[in-house]
């Protein structure tokens, strides 16, 4: 008997326990717990893995604690460019969008691309025109903005003008960020296995603070930041996107299982610890295989994460 399960992540990075207030930690943990529970509810009622990951990522996009949807980081031009992807392990159908700034929930647009078009990926104005035709909710770009994200951009620009990942900027103890803003990789994602034995994965991000306009990371790229195949595994990644692209990280987990006979744990560890690190790839991934085994490896000091099997209490974690 398959035991349905959902796994989520909200970014990875270097932890600073001393900088995090009890209130901030509680906010993160409560949010992760609630989102895991929402996915569990869908699965417990016989819902599909695809529906579970869609809703989990949509909820993560709605929460300003995470770098996706509302609360996304700014580009160098002080704009927002959001990316997302989704994949159905049963059919290996996939959909993705990149560089959008008016679609409230990019994951819903990615799913519409998968289900309502003949294509896999749309970008920029074409993606937004498609979303409008599908009746998805559109917003003004400032919907995604928060004061904290704008401060991060200004700090990055005032410094070395470097491109930085998610919460990058001077660590602010007063703000109580549990993950060091200097080294936090901001993507959200979910993977799930449903009662019918189907797998699905979804990933969404606001990208990198101070990034060049038009930059696309691994999150919307099938096989790099997102992958699902009923024969093996569903994977969602978070980290230094350029390295995850070069390593085809999400697909590599599946390939190691299918062709080398590795277990999920072995495959995940090899990708995260042995393939990404030599290229200075930092971050992690979440995965669930066709038997319902899960893995949440990361080579950074921490990763926002949680999982829940149907019928069990959710588990959430921030630190190693």
CSV table of C-alpha atoms in Angstrom, one decimal:
chain,number,residue,atom,x,y,z
A,1,UNK,CA,0.0,0.0,0.0
A,2,UNK,CA,1.3,3.4,-1.0
A,3,UNK,CA,1.4,5.9,1.9
A,4,UNK,CA,0.7,9.4,0.5
A,5,UNK,CA,3.1,12.1,1.6
A,6,UNK,CA,3.9,15.8,0.9
A,7,UNK,CA,7.3,17.5,1.3
A,8,UNK,CA,7.9,21.2,1.1
A,9,UNK,CA,10.8,23.6,1.2
A,10,UNK,CA,11.2,27.4,1.5
A,11,UNK,CA,14.8,28.1,0.8
A,12,UNK,CA,18.2,27.1,2.2
A,13,UNK,CA,21.2,28.9,3.6
A,14,UNK,CA,23.6,29.7,6.5
A,15,UNK,CA,21.8,29.7,9.9
A,16,UNK,CA,22.3,32.3,12.6
A,17,UNK,CA,20.4,30.9,15.6
A,18,UNK,CA,21.5,33.9,17.8
A,19,UNK,CA,19.9,36.3,15.3
A,20,UNK,CA,16.5,34.7,15.4
A,21,UNK,CA,13.9,35.7,17.8
A,22,UNK,CA,11.5,33.2,19.2
A,23,UNK,CA,8.6,35.0,17.5
A,24,UNK,CA,10.3,34.8,14.1
A,25,UNK,CA,11.1,31.1,14.5
A,26,UNK,CA,7.5,30.4,15.5
A,27,UNK,CA,6.2,32.3,12.5
A,28,UNK,CA,8.3,30.2,10.1
A,29,UNK,CA,7.5,26.9,11.8
A,30,UNK,CA,3.7,27.6,12.1
A,31,UNK,CA,3.6,28.6,8.4
A,32,UNK,CA,5.5,25.5,7.2
A,33,UNK,CA,3.3,23.3,9.5
A,34,UNK,CA,0.1,24.8,8.1
A,35,UNK,CA,1.2,24.4,4.5
A,36,UNK,CA,2.2,20.7,5.1
A,37,UNK,CA,-1.2,20.1,6.7
A,38,UNK,CA,-3.0,21.6,3.8
A,39,UNK,CA,-1.2,19.2,1.4
A,40,UNK,CA,-1.9,16.3,3.7
A,41,UNK,CA,-5.6,17.2,3.7
A,42,UNK,CA,-5.7,17.1,-0.1
A,43,UNK,CA,-4.0,13.7,-0.2
A,44,UNK,CA,-6.1,12.3,2.6
A,45,UNK,CA,-9.3,13.0,0.6
A,46,UNK,CA,-7.9,11.2,-2.4
A,47,UNK,CA,-6.6,14.3,-4.1
A,48,UNK,CA,-3.8,14.0,-6.6
A,49,UNK,CA,-0.1,14.7,-6.0
A,50,UNK,CA,-0.4,17.4,-8.6
A,51,UNK,CA,-3.1,19.2,-6.7
A,52,UNK,CA,-1.2,18.9,-3.5
A,53,UNK,CA,2.0,20.4,-4.8
A,54,UNK,CA,0.1,23.1,-6.6
A,55,UNK,CA,-1.7,24.3,-3.5
A,56,UNK,CA,1.4,24.0,-1.3
A,57,UNK,CA,3.4,26.2,-3.6
A,58,UNK,CA,0.5,28.6,-4.1
A,59,UNK,CA,0.4,29.1,-0.3
A,60,UNK,CA,4.1,29.6,-0.1
A,61,UNK,CA,3.8,32.2,-2.8
A,62,UNK,CA,1.2,34.0,-0.7
A,63,UNK,CA,3.5,34.2,2.3
A,64,UNK,CA,5.9,37.2,2.5
A,65,UNK,CA,8.4,35.1,4.6
A,66,UNK,CA,9.5,33.4,1.4
A,67,UNK,CA,11.0,34.5,-1.9
A,68,UNK,CA,8.2,33.6,-4.2
A,69,UNK,CA,5.1,35.5,-5.2
A,70,UNK,CA,4.3,38.2,-2.5
A,71,UNK,CA,7.7,38.9,-0.9
A,72,UNK,CA,9.8,38.3,-4.0
A,73,UNK,CA,13.2,40.0,-4.2
A,74,UNK,CA,14.0,42.8,-6.6
A,75,UNK,CA,16.1,42.9,-9.8
A,76,UNK,CA,18.9,45.5,-10.3
A,77,UNK,CA,16.2,47.6,-12.0
A,78,UNK,CA,14.0,47.5,-8.9
A,79,UNK,CA,11.5,45.3,-10.6
A,80,UNK,CA,10.2,41.8,-10.0
A,81,UNK,CA,10.7,38.8,-12.3
A,82,UNK,CA,9.2,35.6,-11.1
A,83,UNK,CA,9.7,32.0,-12.3
A,84,UNK,CA,7.9,28.7,-11.7
A,85,UNK,CA,7.5,25.2,-12.9
A,86,UNK,CA,5.5,22.0,-12.3
A,87,UNK,CA,5.7,18.4,-13.5
A,88,UNK,CA,3.4,15.5,-13.4
A,89,UNK,CA,5.2,12.2,-12.8
A,90,UNK,CA,2.4,10.1,-14.2
A,91,UNK,CA,2.6,11.6,-17.7
A,92,UNK,CA,5.9,13.5,-17.5
A,93,UNK,CA,3.9,16.5,-18.7
A,94,UNK,CA,5.5,19.8,-17.5
A,95,UNK,CA,4.8,23.5,-17.6
A,96,UNK,CA,6.9,26.5,-16.7
A,97,UNK,CA,7.0,30.3,-16.9
A,98,UNK,CA,9.8,32.8,-16.4
A,99,UNK,CA,10.4,36.6,-16.0
A,100,UNK,CA,6.8,37.5,-15.2
A,101,UNK,CA,5.8,40.4,-13.0
A,102,UNK,CA,1.9,40.5,-13.1
A,103,UNK,CA,0.8,37.0,-12.4
A,104,UNK,CA,-0.2,36.7,-8.7
A,105,UNK,CA,0.6,33.0,-8.5
A,106,UNK,CA,3.2,31.8,-10.9
A,107,UNK,CA,2.7,28.2,-10.1
A,108,UNK,CA,-0.9,28.4,-11.3
A,109,UNK,CA,0.4,29.8,-14.6
A,110,UNK,CA,2.9,27.0,-14.9
A,111,UNK,CA,0.2,24.4,-14.4
A,112,UNK,CA,-2.0,26.2,-17.0
A,113,UNK,CA,0.9,26.0,-19.5
A,114,UNK,CA,1.1,22.3,-18.8
A,115,UNK,CA,-2.6,21.6,-19.1
A,116,UNK,CA,-3.9,24.2,-21.5
A,117,UNK,CA,-1.1,24.6,-24.1
A,118,UNK,CA,1.0,22.5,-26.5
A,119,UNK,CA,4.2,23.9,-25.0
A,120,UNK,CA,6.3,23.5,-21.8
A,121,UNK,CA,7.6,27.1,-21.2
A,122,UNK,CA,6.4,30.6,-21.8
A,123,UNK,CA,8.4,33.7,-20.8
A,124,UNK,CA,7.9,37.4,-20.0
A,125,UNK,CA,5.1,39.1,-21.9
A,126,UNK,CA,4.0,35.9,-23.7
A,127,UNK,CA,3.6,34.1,-20.4
A,128,UNK,CA,1.5,37.0,-19.0
A,129,UNK,CA,-0.7,37.1,-22.1
A,130,UNK,CA,-1.3,33.4,-21.9
A,131,UNK,CA,-2.1,33.7,-18.2
A,132,UNK,CA,-4.6,36.4,-18.9
A,133,UNK,CA,-6.4,34.3,-21.5
A,134,UNK,CA,-6.6,31.5,-18.9
A,135,UNK,CA,-8.4,33.8,-16.5
A,136,UNK,CA,-5.6,33.8,-13.8
A,137,UNK,CA,-5.5,36.6,-11.3
A,138,UNK,CA,-3.2,39.5,-12.5
A,139,UNK,CA,-1.7,42.1,-10.2
A,140,UNK,CA,0.4,45.2,-10.3
A,141,UNK,CA,4.1,44.5,-9.8
A,142,UNK,CA,4.1,46.3,-6.4
A,143,UNK,CA,1.9,43.5,-5.1
A,144,UNK,CA,5.1,41.4,-4.7
A,145,UNK,CA,7.1,44.2,-3.0
A,146,UNK,CA,7.9,44.4,0.7
A,147,UNK,CA,10.0,46.9,2.6
A,148,UNK,CA,12.5,44.2,3.7
A,149,UNK,CA,13.1,43.1,0.1
A,150,UNK,CA,13.7,46.7,-1.1
A,151,UNK,CA,16.2,47.2,1.8
A,152,UNK,CA,18.1,44.1,0.6
A,153,UNK,CA,18.3,45.5,-2.9
A,154,UNK,CA,19.6,48.9,-1.7
A,155,UNK,CA,22.1,47.2,0.6
A,156,UNK,CA,23.4,45.1,-2.3
A,157,UNK,CA,23.7,48.1,-4.6
A,158,UNK,CA,25.4,50.2,-2.0
A,159,UNK,CA,27.9,47.5,-1.4
A,160,UNK,CA,29.8,45.8,-4.2
A,161,UNK,CA,26.9,45.9,-6.6
A,162,UNK,CA,26.9,42.1,-6.5
A,163,UNK,CA,24.1,39.8,-7.4
A,164,UNK,CA,22.9,38.1,-4.2
A,165,UNK,CA,20.6,35.3,-3.3
A,166,UNK,CA,17.2,35.9,-1.7
A,167,UNK,CA,17.8,37.6,1.7
A,168,UNK,CA,21.3,38.7,0.9
A,169,UNK,CA,22.4,41.8,2.7
A,170,UNK,CA,23.8,42.9,6.0
A,171,UNK,CA,22.6,40.6,8.7
A,172,UNK,CA,20.0,42.4,10.7
A,173,UNK,CA,19.7,40.9,14.2
A,174,UNK,CA,16.7,43.2,14.9
A,175,UNK,CA,14.8,41.6,12.1
A,176,UNK,CA,15.7,38.2,13.5
A,177,UNK,CA,16.2,36.3,10.3
A,178,UNK,CA,16.8,32.6,11.1
A,179,UNK,CA,18.9,32.1,8.0
A,180,UNK,CA,21.9,34.4,7.5
A,181,UNK,CA,20.8,37.0,4.9
A,182,UNK,CA,24.3,36.8,3.4
A,183,UNK,CA,23.8,33.2,2.4
A,184,UNK,CA,20.2,32.3,1.9
A,185,UNK,CA,18.9,30.8,-1.3
A,186,UNK,CA,15.3,31.6,-1.9
A,187,UNK,CA,13.1,29.3,-3.7
A,188,UNK,CA,10.0,27.4,-2.6
A,189,UNK,CA,8.8,24.0,-3.7
A,190,UNK,CA,6.8,20.9,-3.0
A,191,UNK,CA,6.9,17.2,-4.0
A,192,UNK,CA,4.2,14.6,-3.3
A,193,UNK,CA,3.1,11.0,-3.7
A,194,UNK,CA,-0.6,10.3,-3.8
A,195,UNK,CA,-2.7,7.2,-3.0
A,196,UNK,CA,-2.7,6.2,-6.7
A,197,UNK,CA,1.1,6.1,-6.7
A,198,UNK,CA,1.5,9.2,-8.8
A,199,UNK,CA,4.3,11.7,-8.1
A,200,UNK,CA,4.5,15.4,-8.8
A,201,UNK,CA,6.8,18.4,-8.2
A,202,UNK,CA,6.5,22.2,-8.3
A,203,UNK,CA,9.0,25.0,-7.8
A,204,UNK,CA,8.6,28.8,-7.6
A,205,UNK,CA,11.0,31.7,-7.0
A,206,UNK,CA,11.5,35.5,-7.1
A,207,UNK,CA,15.1,34.9,-8.1
A,208,UNK,CA,18.1,36.7,-6.8
A,209,UNK,CA,18.4,40.2,-5.3
A,210,UNK,CA,20.0,42.7,-7.7
A,211,UNK,CA,20.0,40.1,-10.5
A,212,UNK,CA,20.3,41.3,-14.1
A,213,UNK,CA,16.9,41.8,-15.7
A,214,UNK,CA,16.1,38.8,-17.8
A,215,UNK,CA,18.1,36.3,-15.7
A,216,UNK,CA,16.6,32.9,-15.3
A,217,UNK,CA,17.7,30.4,-12.7
A,218,UNK,CA,17.0,26.7,-12.3
A,219,UNK,CA,13.5,27.0,-10.8
A,220,UNK,CA,11.5,27.1,-14.1
A,221,UNK,CA,13.9,24.6,-15.9
A,222,UNK,CA,12.6,21.1,-16.0
A,223,UNK,CA,15.4,18.7,-14.9
A,224,UNK,CA,17.3,21.5,-13.2
A,225,UNK,CA,15.1,22.8,-10.4
A,226,UNK,CA,12.1,20.5,-10.8
A,227,UNK,CA,11.5,17.0,-12.0
A,228,UNK,CA,9.0,14.2,-11.5
A,229,UNK,CA,8.8,10.6,-12.9
A,230,UNK,CA,6.5,7.9,-11.6
A,231,UNK,CA,9.2,5.3,-12.3
A,232,UNK,CA,11.7,7.0,-9.9
A,233,UNK,CA,11.2,10.2,-8.0
A,234,UNK,CA,9.9,13.8,-7.7
A,235,UNK,CA,12.4,16.5,-6.9
A,236,UNK,CA,12.3,20.3,-6.1
A,237,UNK,CA,15.6,22.2,-5.7
A,238,UNK,CA,16.7,25.4,-3.9
A,239,UNK,CA,20.2,27.0,-4.2
A,240,UNK,CA,22.7,28.6,-6.5
A,241,UNK,CA,20.6,28.3,-9.6
A,242,UNK,CA,23.4,28.5,-12.2
A,243,UNK,CA,25.1,25.5,-10.7
A,244,UNK,CA,21.9,23.5,-10.4
A,245,UNK,CA,21.4,24.2,-14.1
A,246,UNK,CA,24.9,23.1,-15.0
A,247,UNK,CA,24.5,19.9,-13.0
A,248,UNK,CA,20.9,19.2,-14.2
A,249,UNK,CA,20.4,18.5,-10.5
A,250,UNK,CA,16.8,17.4,-10.2
A,251,UNK,CA,17.0,15.0,-13.2
A,252,UNK,CA,20.4,13.7,-12.0
A,253,UNK,CA,18.7,12.3,-8.8
A,254,UNK,CA,16.3,10.4,-11.0
A,255,UNK,CA,19.0,9.2,-13.4
A,256,UNK,CA,21.2,7.9,-10.5
A,257,UNK,CA,18.3,5.9,-9.3
A,258,UNK,CA,17.2,4.6,-12.7
A,259,UNK,CA,20.5,3.8,-14.3
A,260,UNK,CA,22.9,3.3,-11.3
A,261,UNK,CA,20.4,1.6,-9.0
A,262,UNK,CA,21.0,4.0,-6.1
A,263,UNK,CA,18.5,4.5,-3.4
A,264,UNK,CA,16.8,7.9,-3.1
A,265,UNK,CA,19.0,8.8,-0.1
A,266,UNK,CA,22.2,7.8,-1.9
A,267,UNK,CA,21.2,9.7,-5.1
A,268,UNK,CA,20.2,12.8,-3.2
A,269,UNK,CA,23.4,12.8,-1.2
A,270,UNK,CA,25.6,12.3,-4.2
A,271,UNK,CA,24.0,15.2,-6.1
A,272,UNK,CA,24.0,17.7,-3.2
A,273,UNK,CA,27.2,16.7,-1.5
A,274,UNK,CA,29.5,15.4,-4.3
A,275,UNK,CA,28.3,17.1,-7.6
A,276,UNK,CA,27.2,20.6,-6.5
A,277,UNK,CA,29.8,21.4,-3.9
A,278,UNK,CA,32.9,21.2,-6.2
A,279,UNK,CA,31.2,23.8,-8.4
A,280,UNK,CA,30.4,26.0,-5.4
A,281,UNK,CA,26.8,25.0,-5.6
A,282,UNK,CA,25.1,25.6,-2.3
A,283,UNK,CA,21.6,24.7,-1.2
A,284,UNK,CA,19.6,21.5,-1.2
A,285,UNK,CA,16.6,19.6,-2.5
A,286,UNK,CA,13.5,17.7,-1.4
A,287,UNK,CA,12.4,14.4,-3.0
A,288,UNK,CA,10.0,11.6,-2.6
A,289,UNK,CA,10.3,8.3,-4.5
A,290,UNK,CA,7.7,5.9,-5.9
A,291,UNK,CA,7.7,3.9,-2.6
A,292,UNK,CA,7.1,7.0,-0.5
A,293,UNK,CA,10.6,7.3,0.9
A,294,UNK,CA,11.6,10.9,1.3
A,295,UNK,CA,15.0,12.8,1.3
A,296,UNK,CA,15.8,16.4,2.2
A,297,UNK,CA,19.6,16.8,1.8
A,298,UNK,CA,21.3,20.2,1.9
A,299,UNK,CA,24.9,21.3,2.0
A,300,UNK,CA,24.2,24.7,3.5
A,301,UNK,CA,23.7,25.1,7.3
A,302,UNK,CA,20.0,24.9,7.1
A,303,UNK,CA,16.9,24.7,5.0
A,304,UNK,CA,13.3,25.6,5.6
A,305,UNK,CA,11.5,22.3,5.2
A,306,UNK,CA,8.6,20.1,6.3
A,307,UNK,CA,6.8,16.9,5.4
A,308,UNK,CA,3.8,15.0,6.4
A,309,UNK,CA,2.5,11.5,5.7
A,310,UNK,CA,-1.2,11.1,5.6
A,311,UNK,CA,-2.4,10.2,9.1
A,312,UNK,CA,0.6,11.6,10.9
A,313,UNK,CA,1.5,14.9,12.4
A,314,UNK,CA,3.5,17.3,10.2
A,315,UNK,CA,7.2,17.6,10.8
A,316,UNK,CA,9.0,20.9,10.1
A,317,UNK,CA,12.7,22.0,10.5
A,318,UNK,CA,14.9,25.0,9.9
A,319,UNK,CA,18.3,23.9,11.2
A,320,UNK,CA,20.6,21.0,10.4
